[in-house]
Structures are given as structure tokens and as C-alpha cells.
CSV table of C-alpha atoms in Angstrom, one decimal:
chain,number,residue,atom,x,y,z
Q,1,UNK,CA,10.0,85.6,-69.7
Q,2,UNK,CA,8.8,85.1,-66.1
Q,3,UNK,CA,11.9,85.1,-64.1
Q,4,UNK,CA,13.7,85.9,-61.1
Q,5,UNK,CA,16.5,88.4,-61.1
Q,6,UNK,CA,19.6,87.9,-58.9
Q,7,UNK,CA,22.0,90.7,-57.9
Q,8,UNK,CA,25.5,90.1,-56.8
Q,9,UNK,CA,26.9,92.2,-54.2
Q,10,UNK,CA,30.3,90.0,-52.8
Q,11,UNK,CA,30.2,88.5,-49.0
Q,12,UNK,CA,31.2,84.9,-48.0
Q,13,UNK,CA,28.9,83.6,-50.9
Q,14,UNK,CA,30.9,85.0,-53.6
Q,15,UNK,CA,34.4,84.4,-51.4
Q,16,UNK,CA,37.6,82.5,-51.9
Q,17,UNK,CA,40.8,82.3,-50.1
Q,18,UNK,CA,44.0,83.7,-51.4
Q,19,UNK,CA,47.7,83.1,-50.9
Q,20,UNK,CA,47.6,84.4,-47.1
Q,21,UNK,CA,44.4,82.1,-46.0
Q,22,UNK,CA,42.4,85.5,-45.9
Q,23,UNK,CA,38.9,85.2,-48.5
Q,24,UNK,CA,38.0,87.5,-50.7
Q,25,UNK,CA,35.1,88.3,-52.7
Q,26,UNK,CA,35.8,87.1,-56.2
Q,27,UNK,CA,32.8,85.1,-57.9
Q,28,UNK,CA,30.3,86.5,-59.8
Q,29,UNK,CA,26.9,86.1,-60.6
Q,30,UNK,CA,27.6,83.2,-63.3
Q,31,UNK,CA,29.5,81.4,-60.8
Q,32,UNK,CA,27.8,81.5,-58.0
Q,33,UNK,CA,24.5,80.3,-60.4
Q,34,UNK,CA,26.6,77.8,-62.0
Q,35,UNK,CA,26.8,76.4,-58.4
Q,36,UNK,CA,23.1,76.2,-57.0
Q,37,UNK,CA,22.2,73.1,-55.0
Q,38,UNK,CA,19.5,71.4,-58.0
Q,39,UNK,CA,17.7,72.9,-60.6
Q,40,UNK,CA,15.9,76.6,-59.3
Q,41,UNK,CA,13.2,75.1,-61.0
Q,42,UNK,CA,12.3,78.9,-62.4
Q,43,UNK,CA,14.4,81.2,-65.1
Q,44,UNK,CA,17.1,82.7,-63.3
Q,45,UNK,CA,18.5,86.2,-64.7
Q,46,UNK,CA,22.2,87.0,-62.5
Q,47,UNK,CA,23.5,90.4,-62.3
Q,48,UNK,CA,27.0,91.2,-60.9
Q,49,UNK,CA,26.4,94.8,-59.0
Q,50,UNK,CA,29.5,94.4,-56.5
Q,51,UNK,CA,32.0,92.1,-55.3
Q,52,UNK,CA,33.0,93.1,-51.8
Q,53,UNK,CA,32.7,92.2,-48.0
Q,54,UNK,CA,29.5,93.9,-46.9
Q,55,UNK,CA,31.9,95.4,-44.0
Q,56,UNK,CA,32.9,97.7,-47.1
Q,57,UNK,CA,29.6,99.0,-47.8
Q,58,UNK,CA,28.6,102.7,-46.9
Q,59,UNK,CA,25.4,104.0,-46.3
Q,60,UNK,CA,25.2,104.8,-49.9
Q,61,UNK,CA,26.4,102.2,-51.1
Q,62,UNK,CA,23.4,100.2,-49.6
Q,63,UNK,CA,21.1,102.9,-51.2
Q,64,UNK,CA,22.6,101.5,-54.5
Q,65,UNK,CA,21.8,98.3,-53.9
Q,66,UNK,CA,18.4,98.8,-53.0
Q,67,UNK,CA,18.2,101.0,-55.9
Q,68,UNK,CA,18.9,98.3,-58.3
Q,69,UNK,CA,16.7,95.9,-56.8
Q,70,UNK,CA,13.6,98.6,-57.7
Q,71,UNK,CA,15.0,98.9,-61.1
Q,72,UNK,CA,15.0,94.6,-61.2
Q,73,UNK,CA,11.3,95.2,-60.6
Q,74,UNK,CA,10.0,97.9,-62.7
Q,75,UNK,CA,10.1,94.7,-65.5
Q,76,UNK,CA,6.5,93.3,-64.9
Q,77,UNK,CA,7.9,89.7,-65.8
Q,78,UNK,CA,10.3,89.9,-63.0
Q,79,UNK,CA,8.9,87.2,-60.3
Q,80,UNK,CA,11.0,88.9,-57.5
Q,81,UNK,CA,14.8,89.7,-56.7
Q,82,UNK,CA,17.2,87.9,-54.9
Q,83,UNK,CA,20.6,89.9,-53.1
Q,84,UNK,CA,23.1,87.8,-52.4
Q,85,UNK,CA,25.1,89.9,-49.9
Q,86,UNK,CA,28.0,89.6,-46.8
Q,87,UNK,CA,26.5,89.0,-43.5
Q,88,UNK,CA,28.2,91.3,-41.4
Q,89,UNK,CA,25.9,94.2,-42.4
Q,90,UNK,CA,23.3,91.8,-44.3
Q,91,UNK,CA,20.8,92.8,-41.7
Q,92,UNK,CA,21.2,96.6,-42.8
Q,93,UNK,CA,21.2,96.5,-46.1
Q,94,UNK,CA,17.5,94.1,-46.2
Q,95,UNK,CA,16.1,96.6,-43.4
Q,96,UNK,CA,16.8,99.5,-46.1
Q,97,UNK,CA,15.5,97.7,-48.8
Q,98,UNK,CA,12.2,97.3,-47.0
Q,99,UNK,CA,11.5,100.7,-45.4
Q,100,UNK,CA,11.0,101.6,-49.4
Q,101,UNK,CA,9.9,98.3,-50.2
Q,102,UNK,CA,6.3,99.6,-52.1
Q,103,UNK,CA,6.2,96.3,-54.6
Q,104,UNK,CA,3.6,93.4,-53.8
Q,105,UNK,CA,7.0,91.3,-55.4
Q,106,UNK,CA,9.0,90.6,-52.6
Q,107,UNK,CA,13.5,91.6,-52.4
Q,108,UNK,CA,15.0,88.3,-50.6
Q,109,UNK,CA,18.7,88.9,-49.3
Q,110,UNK,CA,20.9,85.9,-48.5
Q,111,UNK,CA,24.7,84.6,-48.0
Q,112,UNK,CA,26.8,82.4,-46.5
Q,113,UNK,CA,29.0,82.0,-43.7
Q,114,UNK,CA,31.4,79.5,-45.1
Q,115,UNK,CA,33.4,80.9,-47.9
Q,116,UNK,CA,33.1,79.5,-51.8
Q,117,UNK,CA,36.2,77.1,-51.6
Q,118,UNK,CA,34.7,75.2,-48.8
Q,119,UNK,CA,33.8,71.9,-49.1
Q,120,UNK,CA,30.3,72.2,-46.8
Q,121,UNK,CA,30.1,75.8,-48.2
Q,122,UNK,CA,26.2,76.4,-47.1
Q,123,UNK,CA,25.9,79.7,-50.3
Q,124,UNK,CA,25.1,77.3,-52.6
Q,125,UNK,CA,21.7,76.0,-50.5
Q,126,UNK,CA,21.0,79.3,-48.8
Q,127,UNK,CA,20.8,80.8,-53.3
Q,128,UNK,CA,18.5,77.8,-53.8
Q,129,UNK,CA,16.3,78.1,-51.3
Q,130,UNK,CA,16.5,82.5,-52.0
Q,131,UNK,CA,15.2,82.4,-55.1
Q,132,UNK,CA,12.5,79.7,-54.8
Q,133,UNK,CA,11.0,82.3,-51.8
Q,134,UNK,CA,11.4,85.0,-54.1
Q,135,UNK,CA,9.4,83.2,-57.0
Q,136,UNK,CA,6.6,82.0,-54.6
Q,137,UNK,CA,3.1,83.5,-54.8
Q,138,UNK,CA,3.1,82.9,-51.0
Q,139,UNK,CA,5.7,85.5,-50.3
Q,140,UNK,CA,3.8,88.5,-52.0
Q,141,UNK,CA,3.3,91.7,-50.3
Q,142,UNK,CA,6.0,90.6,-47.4
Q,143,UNK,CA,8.5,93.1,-48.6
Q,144,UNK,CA,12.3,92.2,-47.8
Q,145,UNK,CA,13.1,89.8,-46.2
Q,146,UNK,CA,15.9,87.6,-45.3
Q,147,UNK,CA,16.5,83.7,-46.5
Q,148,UNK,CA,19.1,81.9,-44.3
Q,149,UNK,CA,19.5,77.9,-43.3
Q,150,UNK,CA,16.1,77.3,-44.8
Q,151,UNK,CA,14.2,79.9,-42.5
Q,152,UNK,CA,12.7,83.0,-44.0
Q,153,UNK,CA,12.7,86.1,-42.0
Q,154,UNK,CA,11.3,89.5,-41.9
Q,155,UNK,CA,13.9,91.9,-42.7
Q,156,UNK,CA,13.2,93.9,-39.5
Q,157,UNK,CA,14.2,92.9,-36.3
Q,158,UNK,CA,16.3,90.0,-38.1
Q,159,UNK,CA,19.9,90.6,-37.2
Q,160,UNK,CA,23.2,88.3,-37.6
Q,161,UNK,CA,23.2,86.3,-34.1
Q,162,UNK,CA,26.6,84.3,-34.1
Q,163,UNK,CA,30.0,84.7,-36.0
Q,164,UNK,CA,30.4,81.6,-37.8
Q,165,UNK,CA,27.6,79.2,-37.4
Q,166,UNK,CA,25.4,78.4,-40.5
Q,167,UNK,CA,22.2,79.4,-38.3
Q,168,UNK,CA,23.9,83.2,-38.3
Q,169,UNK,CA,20.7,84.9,-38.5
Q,170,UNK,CA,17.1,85.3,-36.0
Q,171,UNK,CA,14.6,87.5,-35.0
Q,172,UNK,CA,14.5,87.5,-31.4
Q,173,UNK,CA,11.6,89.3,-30.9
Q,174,UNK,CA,9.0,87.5,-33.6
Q,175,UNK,CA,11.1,84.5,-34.8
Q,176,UNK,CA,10.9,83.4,-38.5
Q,177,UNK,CA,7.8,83.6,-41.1
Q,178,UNK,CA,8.4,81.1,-42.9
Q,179,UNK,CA,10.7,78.0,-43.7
Q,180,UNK,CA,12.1,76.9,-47.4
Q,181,UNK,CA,13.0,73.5,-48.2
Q,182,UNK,CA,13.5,71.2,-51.3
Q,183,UNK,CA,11.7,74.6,-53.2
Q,184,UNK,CA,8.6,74.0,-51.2
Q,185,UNK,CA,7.8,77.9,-49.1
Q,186,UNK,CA,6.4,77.8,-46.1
Q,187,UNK,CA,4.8,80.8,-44.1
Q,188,UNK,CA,3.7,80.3,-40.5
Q,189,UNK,CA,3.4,84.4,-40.1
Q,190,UNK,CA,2.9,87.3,-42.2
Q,191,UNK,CA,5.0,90.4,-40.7
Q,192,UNK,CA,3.2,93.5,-40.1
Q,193,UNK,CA,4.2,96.5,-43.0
Q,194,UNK,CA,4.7,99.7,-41.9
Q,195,UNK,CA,4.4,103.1,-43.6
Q,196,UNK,CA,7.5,103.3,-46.1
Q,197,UNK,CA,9.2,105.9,-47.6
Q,198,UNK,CA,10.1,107.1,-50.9
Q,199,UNK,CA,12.5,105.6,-52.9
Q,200,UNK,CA,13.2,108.6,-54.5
Q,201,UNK,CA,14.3,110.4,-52.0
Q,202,UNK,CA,17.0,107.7,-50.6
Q,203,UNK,CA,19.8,110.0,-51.1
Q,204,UNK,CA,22.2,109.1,-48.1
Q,205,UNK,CA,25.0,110.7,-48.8
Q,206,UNK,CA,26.4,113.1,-46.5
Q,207,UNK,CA,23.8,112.4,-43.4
Q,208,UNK,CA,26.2,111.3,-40.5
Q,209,UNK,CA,24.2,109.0,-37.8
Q,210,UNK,CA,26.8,107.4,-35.4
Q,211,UNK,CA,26.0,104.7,-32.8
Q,212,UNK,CA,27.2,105.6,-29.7
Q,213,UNK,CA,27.5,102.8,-26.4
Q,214,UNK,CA,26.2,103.1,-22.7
Q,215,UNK,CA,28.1,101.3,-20.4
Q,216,UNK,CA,28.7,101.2,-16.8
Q,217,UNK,CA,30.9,104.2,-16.1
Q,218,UNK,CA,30.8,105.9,-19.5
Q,219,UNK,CA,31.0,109.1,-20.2
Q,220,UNK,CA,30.2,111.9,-23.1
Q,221,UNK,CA,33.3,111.8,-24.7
Q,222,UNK,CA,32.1,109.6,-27.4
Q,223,UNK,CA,28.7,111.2,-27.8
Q,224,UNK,CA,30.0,115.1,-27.9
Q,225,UNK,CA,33.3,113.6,-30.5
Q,226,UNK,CA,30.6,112.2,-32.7
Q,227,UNK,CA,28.7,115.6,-32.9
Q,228,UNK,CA,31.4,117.8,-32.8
Q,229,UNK,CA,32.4,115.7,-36.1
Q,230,UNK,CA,29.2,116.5,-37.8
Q,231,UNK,CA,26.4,114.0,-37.0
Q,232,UNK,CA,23.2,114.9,-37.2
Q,233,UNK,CA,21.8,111.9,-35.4
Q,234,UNK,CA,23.0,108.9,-32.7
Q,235,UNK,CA,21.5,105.9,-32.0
Q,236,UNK,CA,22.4,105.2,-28.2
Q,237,UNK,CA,23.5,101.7,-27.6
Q,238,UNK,CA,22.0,101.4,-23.9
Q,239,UNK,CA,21.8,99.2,-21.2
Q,240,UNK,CA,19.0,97.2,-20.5
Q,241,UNK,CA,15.7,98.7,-21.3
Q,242,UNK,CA,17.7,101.9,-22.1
Q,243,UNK,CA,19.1,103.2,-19.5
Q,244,UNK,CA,22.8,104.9,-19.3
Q,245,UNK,CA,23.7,108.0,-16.7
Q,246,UNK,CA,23.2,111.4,-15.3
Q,247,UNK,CA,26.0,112.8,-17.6
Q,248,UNK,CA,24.4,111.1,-20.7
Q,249,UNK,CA,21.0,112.6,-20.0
Q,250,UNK,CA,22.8,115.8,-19.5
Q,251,UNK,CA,24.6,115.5,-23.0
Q,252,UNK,CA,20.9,114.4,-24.6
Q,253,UNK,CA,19.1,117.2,-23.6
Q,254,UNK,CA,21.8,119.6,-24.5
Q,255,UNK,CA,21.8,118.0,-27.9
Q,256,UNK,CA,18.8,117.4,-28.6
Q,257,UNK,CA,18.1,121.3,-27.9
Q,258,UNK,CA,20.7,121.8,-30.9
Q,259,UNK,CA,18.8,119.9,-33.2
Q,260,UNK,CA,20.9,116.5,-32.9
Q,261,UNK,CA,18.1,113.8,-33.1
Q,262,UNK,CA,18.8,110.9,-30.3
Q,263,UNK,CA,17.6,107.5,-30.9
Q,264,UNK,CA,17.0,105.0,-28.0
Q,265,UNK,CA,18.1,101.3,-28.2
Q,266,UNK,CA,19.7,98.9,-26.0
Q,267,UNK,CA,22.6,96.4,-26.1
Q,268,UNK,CA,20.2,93.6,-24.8
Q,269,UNK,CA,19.7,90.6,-27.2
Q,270,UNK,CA,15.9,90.9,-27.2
Q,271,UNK,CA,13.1,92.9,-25.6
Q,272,UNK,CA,12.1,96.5,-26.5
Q,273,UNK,CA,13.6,99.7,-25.2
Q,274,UNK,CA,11.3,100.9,-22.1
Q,275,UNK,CA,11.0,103.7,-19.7
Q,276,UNK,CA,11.0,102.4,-16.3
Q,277,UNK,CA,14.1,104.2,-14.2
Q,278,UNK,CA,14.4,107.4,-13.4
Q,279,UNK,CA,18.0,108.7,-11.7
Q,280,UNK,CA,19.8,108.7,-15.0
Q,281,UNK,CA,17.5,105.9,-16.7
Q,282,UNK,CA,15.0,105.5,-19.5
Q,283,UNK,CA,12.5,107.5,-17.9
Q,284,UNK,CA,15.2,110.4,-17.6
Q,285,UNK,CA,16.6,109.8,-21.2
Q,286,UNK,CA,13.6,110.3,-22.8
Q,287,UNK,CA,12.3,113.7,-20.8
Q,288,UNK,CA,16.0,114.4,-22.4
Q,289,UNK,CA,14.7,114.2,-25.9
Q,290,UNK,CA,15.9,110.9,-26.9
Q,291,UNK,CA,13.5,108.9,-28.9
Q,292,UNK,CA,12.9,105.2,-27.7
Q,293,UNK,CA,12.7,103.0,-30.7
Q,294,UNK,CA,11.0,99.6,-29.6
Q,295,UNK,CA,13.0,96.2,-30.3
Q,296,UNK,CA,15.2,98.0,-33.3
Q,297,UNK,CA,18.5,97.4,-32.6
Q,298,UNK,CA,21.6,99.9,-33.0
Q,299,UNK,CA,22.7,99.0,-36.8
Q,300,UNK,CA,18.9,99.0,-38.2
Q,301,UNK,CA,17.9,101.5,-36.0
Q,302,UNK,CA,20.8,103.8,-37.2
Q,303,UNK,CA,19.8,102.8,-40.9
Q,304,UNK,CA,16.0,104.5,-40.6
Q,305,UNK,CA,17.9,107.7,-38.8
Q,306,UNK,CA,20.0,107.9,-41.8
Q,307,UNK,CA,16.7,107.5,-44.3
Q,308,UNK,CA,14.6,109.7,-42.2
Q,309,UNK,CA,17.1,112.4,-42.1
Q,310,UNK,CA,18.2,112.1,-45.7
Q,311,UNK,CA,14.5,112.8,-47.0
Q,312,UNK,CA,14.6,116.3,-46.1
Q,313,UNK,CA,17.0,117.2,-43.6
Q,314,UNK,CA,14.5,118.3,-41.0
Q,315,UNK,CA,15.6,116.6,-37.6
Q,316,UNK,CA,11.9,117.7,-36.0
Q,317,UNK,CA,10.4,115.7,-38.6
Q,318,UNK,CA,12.8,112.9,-38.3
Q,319,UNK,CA,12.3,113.3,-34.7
Q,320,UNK,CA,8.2,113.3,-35.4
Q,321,UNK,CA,8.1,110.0,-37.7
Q,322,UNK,CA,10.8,108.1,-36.1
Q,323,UNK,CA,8.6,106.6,-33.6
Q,324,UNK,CA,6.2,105.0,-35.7
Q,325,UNK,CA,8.3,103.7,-38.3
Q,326,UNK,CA,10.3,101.7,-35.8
Q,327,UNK,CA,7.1,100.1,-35.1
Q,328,UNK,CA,6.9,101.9,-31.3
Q,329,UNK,CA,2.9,101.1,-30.1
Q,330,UNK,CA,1.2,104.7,-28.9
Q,331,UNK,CA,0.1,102.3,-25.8
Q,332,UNK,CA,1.3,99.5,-23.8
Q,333,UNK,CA,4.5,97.4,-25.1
Q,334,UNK,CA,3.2,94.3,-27.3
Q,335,UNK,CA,4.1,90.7,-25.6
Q,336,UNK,CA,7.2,90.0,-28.5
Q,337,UNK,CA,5.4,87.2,-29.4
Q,338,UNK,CA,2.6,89.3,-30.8
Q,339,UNK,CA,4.4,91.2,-32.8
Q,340,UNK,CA,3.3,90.0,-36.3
Q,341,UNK,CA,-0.3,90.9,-35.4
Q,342,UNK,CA,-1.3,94.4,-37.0
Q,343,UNK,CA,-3.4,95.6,-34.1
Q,344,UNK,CA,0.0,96.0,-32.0
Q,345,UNK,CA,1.2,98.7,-34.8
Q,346,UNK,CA,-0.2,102.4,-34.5
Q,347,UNK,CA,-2.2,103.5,-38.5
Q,348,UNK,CA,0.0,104.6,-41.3
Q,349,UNK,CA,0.6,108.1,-41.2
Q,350,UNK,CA,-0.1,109.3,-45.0
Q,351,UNK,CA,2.2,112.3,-44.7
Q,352,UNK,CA,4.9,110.3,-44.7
Q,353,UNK,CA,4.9,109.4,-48.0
């Protein structure tokens, strides 16, 4: 039977409160299908996987979900997959699902910001309009993406953008793809698919990657604790268009010389990382050794350090490919508006898989 498969993973969707006011994950799949906004107008298979606040989740944990997405799809009458999934690390979870994302079917991830016992809850819209993207012909061969008050996003570069409104999600650099409403799918923009890696080899556990903050008068505490506890990469949270210090660029090039592998990013809302400053800036960060990675912020830009490191352990190769799957041009920086078009994007590498 043609159908669409969804997995439940906890989050606000699936969340009531208890005695003390504070929600909890407690619905399951059946529940939460029992309560879609209309008919999904398709055959809708639920699948409890986990019932927890995605602020709970580890690494591998995510590699489980993703995991049983993949398994969702190795059944030929399976449409596509829905996740329903908390939002505080939603955008984490989708980015990992679609840097192994190798299915024309696409994996749609969605939630809620107001819990199940609400009376406006917004899960109930946000599973409706999920799983009619994730059975449209339209959205084949876009690989993850995200569904959220009826706009459909790539899962890269689409990160959580405000605490509690029902609008919690954007992509600041590229904007949405698509838009969902009443069942009827939308796209205005195909996003650009990069070289992915093996799901086989998404193995996370025991790779430490720690995301470390620049900030006006910081120091290397933070960076040389995280290392000294065993991480074998950091994603540096810096200012601007990654910039951070003289003792910072000190501490990358020291590291980096040990085999630690430095990932560049920036604090800044939108706008990719750039060398521009010297004196302790980008320019001087990167002749350090750290790696700028384009408009990939901290939490998904730690998420393909952790995948690149887990497929063989080998930080010079993580080091080699991390560029170009975080979708850094060889040449001049793309106009964010232009980053859907392909030409923007440097070839797939085929080593890589």
C-alpha cells in the first residue's frame, strides 16, 4: 500500500503538562495521528521511535533516527517519511538526515512550539501539512527538509529563529522552497544537493566536536578545556565574519598542528564566514588552520564535524572534505540570495562516497 511513514521522536508535538506546569513528551504516534488537522488525504503508517525533548538527544541518538528513517524507505511503497521531532535541536537532527540523504523520496522533520494540551496547539497543522510534502511528487529528490507554519525548508541552513513563536524556524541565507497549505505543495526553489555520505558509516559514537564562543575579551580556556577533554574537532562560534583574537589564533595553530580539526562559523544571524581582517581576524584564523565553513552555523556545522570525523577518524581528510560539504565556493562568496542556484556550489567530489 502506497503510504507515508511517520516516526515519532517526542518534542512539543507529542508534549503535555504535568502536575508542576512543566510538559513532557508523552503522546505517541496514534495520538498525535488521531489528532491531524482533516483527512491526510494519503495512507498514514505511525511509528513511535522516542518520546523525549530533542534537548535529550545525543549525537547518536540522532544517527538513530536517521537510521530508521532509511529503513522507512528501503519499502518501495513508502511515499516518503515524516519526523516529528522537538525544535530545540530539530535543525540538527534534519541537517543529519540529509548529508546521507541518497533517496529521490524525500525525509520531512516537523513539530510544534505549543505543547499538545493547548488549545491553539500549531503540531496538529504543522503533521498535516508534513506529510502532504512528504507524499508530493513535487518534493522528490530535495532530500530533508524541514515543514513548519506552512513553509517548507531546506534542511541546511534552516535553523530555529525564535523561542516560542509559531514562525520558529528560517533560512536566513536562501529563505524557504516551498509553501504547504490546505494539502496543496508549493516549491518556488529547488535547494542545491551536495555530495553525501554514507549511511553506513554514521557511527557517531565516541567523536567529541565541541562548539566553542569568540567574544570580546575571551580567552583559550574554553578551547584548550574542550581538547584537553578529548575533542577531536571545534566549531568556533566567532564574531562577525569570523574573527576572534591573537590568543585564539595562537591556540588554532597550536591545535590544529596536533591534529584537532577547527571549524570556522560566526555568531551572526546571516551572512557567510569571510576572511577580511588580519591582527587576530579571519584572515589570521584561517593561516592558523581553522576551516571557514560558509553560512553553516555552530549546531549544523558541528553536526558534519561529527559525520566527517566519525567515517574514518582521519582529521586531514575531515579537514580535506569539510570545505565542500559545507557548501564553501572555491571562488568569490555567492550573493545569499543565489544560493539555491547550482553554479554557486564547487562539483561533487566522488571520493567522498
Amino acid at each position: 500500500m502506497r503510504r507515508v511513514v511517520v516516526l515519532t521522536t517526542g518534542g512539543t508535538i507529542a508534549s503535555r503538562p504535568d502536575g508542576r506546569g512543566a510538559s513532557r513528551a508523552v503522546d505517541g504516534a496514534g495520538t498525535l495521528l488521531a489528532r491531524l488537522a482533516g483527512e491526510p488525504g494519503v495512507p498514514v503508517e505511525g511509528v513511535d521511535v522516542l518520546r523525549v525533548g530533542s534537548y535529550l538527544l545525543t549525537p547518536g541518538d540522532m544517527a538513530g533516527i536517521v537510521a530508521r528513517a532509511h529503513e522507512a524507505l528501503s519499502d518501495p511503497d513508502v511515499l516518503g517519511v515524516v519526523v516529528t521531532h522537538g525544535t530545540d535541536a530539530l535543525e540538527e537532527t534534519a541537517f543529519l538526515a540529509d548529508l546521507v540523504h541518497d533517496d529521490p523520496r524525500p525525509v520531512v522533520f516537523t513539530g510544534a512550539q505549543r505543547d499538545a494540551g493547548a488549545v491553539d496547539t500549531d503540531g496538529p497543522r504543522n503533521l498535516a501539512d508534513a506529510i502532504s510534502v512528504a507524499a508530493a511528487p513535487e518534493a522528490a529528490r530535495l532530500g530533508a527538509l524541514v515543514v513548519f507554519d506552512g513553509r517548507i525548508y531546506p534542511a541546511r541552513g534552516t535553523r530555529k529563529t525564535h523561542t516560542l513563536a509559531p514562525a520558529a524556524f528560517a533560512a536566513p541565507d536562501s529563505g524557504p522552497v516551498g509553501l504547504v497549505r490546505d494539502g496543496v505543495v508549493t516549491l518556488t526553489a529547488r535547494p542545491v544537493r551536495l555530495p553525501g555520505l554514507p549511511l553506513g558509516e554514521l557511527d557517531l559514537d565516541g567523536v567529541r566536536v565541541d562548539i566553542v564562543p569568540c567574544y570580546p575579551g575571551s580567552d583559550t580556556v574554553a578551547l584548550d578545556a574542550v581538547t584537553a577533554a578529548g575533542a577531536q574537532g571545534v566549531v568556533l562560534e566567532a564574531t562577525g565574519a569570523g574573527n576572534a583574537n591573537h590568543a585564539v589564533c595562537a591556540a588554532v595553530a597550536r591545535l590544529t598542528a596536533a591534529g584537532v580539526v577547527i571549524g570556522l562559523s560566526t555568531r551572526v544571524h546571516a551572512g557567510p564566514v569571510a576572511a577580511i581582517y588580519g591582527n587576530g581576524g579571519g584572515v589570521d584564523l584561517i593561516e592558523a588552520g581553522a576551516v571557514p565553513l560558509g553560512s553553516l552555523r555552530p549546531a549544523q556545522a558541528r553536526i558534519l564535524l561529527i559525520a566527517l570525523l566519525a567515517r574514518d577518524r582521519d582529521p586531514a581528510r575531515a579537514t580535506r572534505d569539510l570545505p565542500l560539504l559545507a557548501g564553501v565556493s572555491p571562488g568569490p562568496t555567492p550573493h545569499p540570495l543565489t544560493a539555491h542556484r547550482a553554479s554557486d556550489h564547487p562539483a561533487p567530489d566522488p571520493s567522498l562516497t
